[in-house]
Amino acid sequence: MKIEYLPNTLKALEQTPNVIRQAFFKQAKLLEQNLRHPSLRAKKFDETYGIWQARVTRGWRFYFTIEGDTNKISKLISHPK
């Protein structure tokens, strides 16, 4: 699978701490290789719109859709506890 970073994600990455940015790219690489990798904890977030959620760290999540052979990452946020 390919990864596409949408503008909202790129903008969010500019504002995140470096350690989160590094963890995000590590997790994106895992997503590229295997949606079911245990550290991603990927799950369907919104069935209607086909939005998935995956873990960056304990406190950060990213959201994506699967379109053909591409994972389109649309959002990176701090996870509310």
mmCIF file of C-alpha atoms in Angstrom:
data_model
loop_
_atom_site.group_PDB
_atom_site.id
_atom_site.type_symbol
_atom_site.label_atom_id
_atom_site.label_comp_id
_atom_site.label_asym_id
_atom_site.label_seq_id
_atom_site.Cartn_x
_atom_site.Cartn_y
_atom_site.Cartn_z
ATOM 1 C CA MET A 1 0.000 0.000 0.000
ATOM 2 C CA LYS A 2 1.040 3.567 -0.655
ATOM 3 C CA ILE A 3 0.810 6.486 1.763
ATOM 4 C CA GLU A 4 -0.496 9.925 0.857
ATOM 5 C CA TYR A 5 -0.269 12.795 3.331
ATOM 6 C CA LEU A 6 -3.093 15.281 2.920
ATOM 7 C CA PRO A 7 -2.452 19.014 3.558
ATOM 8 C CA ASN A 8 -4.031 18.963 7.047
ATOM 9 C CA THR A 9 -1.594 16.260 8.102
ATOM 10 C CA LEU A 10 1.429 18.107 6.767
ATOM 11 C CA LYS A 11 0.321 21.279 8.536
ATOM 12 C CA ALA A 12 -0.162 19.387 11.811
ATOM 13 C CA LEU A 13 3.283 17.786 11.467
ATOM 14 C CA GLU A 14 4.893 21.222 11.318
ATOM 15 C CA GLN A 15 3.398 22.037 14.716
ATOM 16 C CA THR A 16 4.123 18.781 16.550
ATOM 17 C CA PRO A 17 7.156 18.046 18.710
ATOM 18 C CA ASN A 18 10.015 16.299 16.929
ATOM 19 C CA VAL A 19 9.581 13.094 18.955
ATOM 20 C CA ILE A 20 5.928 12.839 17.822
ATOM 21 C CA ARG A 21 6.907 13.558 14.220
ATOM 22 C CA GLN A 22 9.467 10.739 14.293
ATOM 23 C CA ALA A 23 6.972 8.334 15.875
ATOM 24 C CA PHE A 24 4.358 9.302 13.280
ATOM 25 C CA PHE A 25 6.628 8.491 10.340
ATOM 26 C CA LYS A 26 7.583 5.171 11.980
ATOM 27 C CA GLN A 27 3.905 4.278 12.357
ATOM 28 C CA ALA A 28 3.105 5.450 8.805
ATOM 29 C CA LYS A 29 5.798 3.076 7.540
ATOM 30 C CA LEU A 30 4.191 0.231 9.501
ATOM 31 C CA LEU A 31 0.810 1.154 8.016
ATOM 32 C CA GLU A 32 2.332 1.028 4.553
ATOM 33 C CA GLN A 33 3.509 -2.529 5.247
ATOM 34 C CA ASN A 34 0.661 -3.971 7.331
ATOM 35 C CA LEU A 35 -2.629 -2.388 8.408
ATOM 36 C CA ARG A 36 -2.947 -4.992 11.155
ATOM 37 C CA HIS A 37 0.433 -4.358 12.800
ATOM 38 C CA PRO A 38 -0.196 -4.566 16.577
ATOM 39 C CA SER A 39 1.460 -1.251 17.483
ATOM 40 C CA LEU A 40 -0.880 0.668 15.160
ATOM 41 C CA ARG A 41 -4.012 -0.578 16.898
ATOM 42 C CA ALA A 42 -5.832 0.458 13.733
ATOM 43 C CA LYS A 43 -9.590 0.366 13.854
ATOM 44 C CA LYS A 44 -12.515 1.631 11.838
ATOM 45 C CA PHE A 45 -13.452 4.990 13.346
ATOM 46 C CA ASP A 46 -16.379 6.012 11.124
ATOM 47 C CA GLU A 47 -18.046 3.300 9.068
ATOM 48 C CA THR A 48 -20.147 5.776 7.053
ATOM 49 C CA TYR A 49 -17.155 7.695 5.693
ATOM 50 C CA GLY A 50 -14.639 4.842 5.782
ATOM 51 C CA ILE A 51 -12.357 6.641 8.243
ATOM 52 C CA TRP A 52 -9.808 4.624 10.201
ATOM 53 C CA GLN A 53 -7.897 5.581 13.347
ATOM 54 C CA ALA A 54 -4.391 4.422 14.285
ATOM 55 C CA ARG A 55 -2.034 5.096 17.154
ATOM 56 C CA VAL A 56 1.126 7.190 16.915
ATOM 57 C CA THR A 57 1.869 7.133 20.642
ATOM 58 C CA ARG A 58 -0.263 6.695 23.707
ATOM 59 C CA GLY A 59 -1.345 10.337 23.432
ATOM 60 C CA TRP A 60 -1.483 10.876 19.640
ATOM 61 C CA ARG A 61 -3.633 9.424 16.854
ATOM 62 C CA PHE A 62 -3.874 9.733 13.119
ATOM 63 C CA TYR A 63 -6.870 9.235 10.866
ATOM 64 C CA PHE A 64 -6.905 7.883 7.341
ATOM 65 C CA THR A 65 -9.021 6.451 4.572
ATOM 66 C CA ILE A 66 -8.188 3.562 2.290
ATOM 67 C CA GLU A 67 -8.733 4.356 -1.369
ATOM 68 C CA GLY A 68 -7.643 1.613 -3.731
ATOM 69 C CA ASP A 69 -4.020 0.828 -2.886
ATOM 70 C CA THR A 70 -3.451 4.137 -1.054
ATOM 71 C CA ASN A 71 -3.802 5.069 2.600
ATOM 72 C CA LYS A 72 -4.693 8.770 2.678
ATOM 73 C CA ILE A 73 -3.706 10.206 6.039
ATOM 74 C CA SER A 74 -5.980 13.147 6.719
ATOM 75 C CA LYS A 75 -5.503 14.132 10.333
ATOM 76 C CA LEU A 76 -2.952 13.968 13.154
ATOM 77 C CA ILE A 77 -4.168 14.997 16.602
ATOM 78 C CA SER A 78 -3.422 14.781 20.268
ATOM 79 C CA HIS A 79 -5.730 12.098 21.646
ATOM 80 C CA PRO A 80 -8.108 13.381 24.325
ATOM 81 C CA LYS A 81 -7.858 11.230 27.404
#
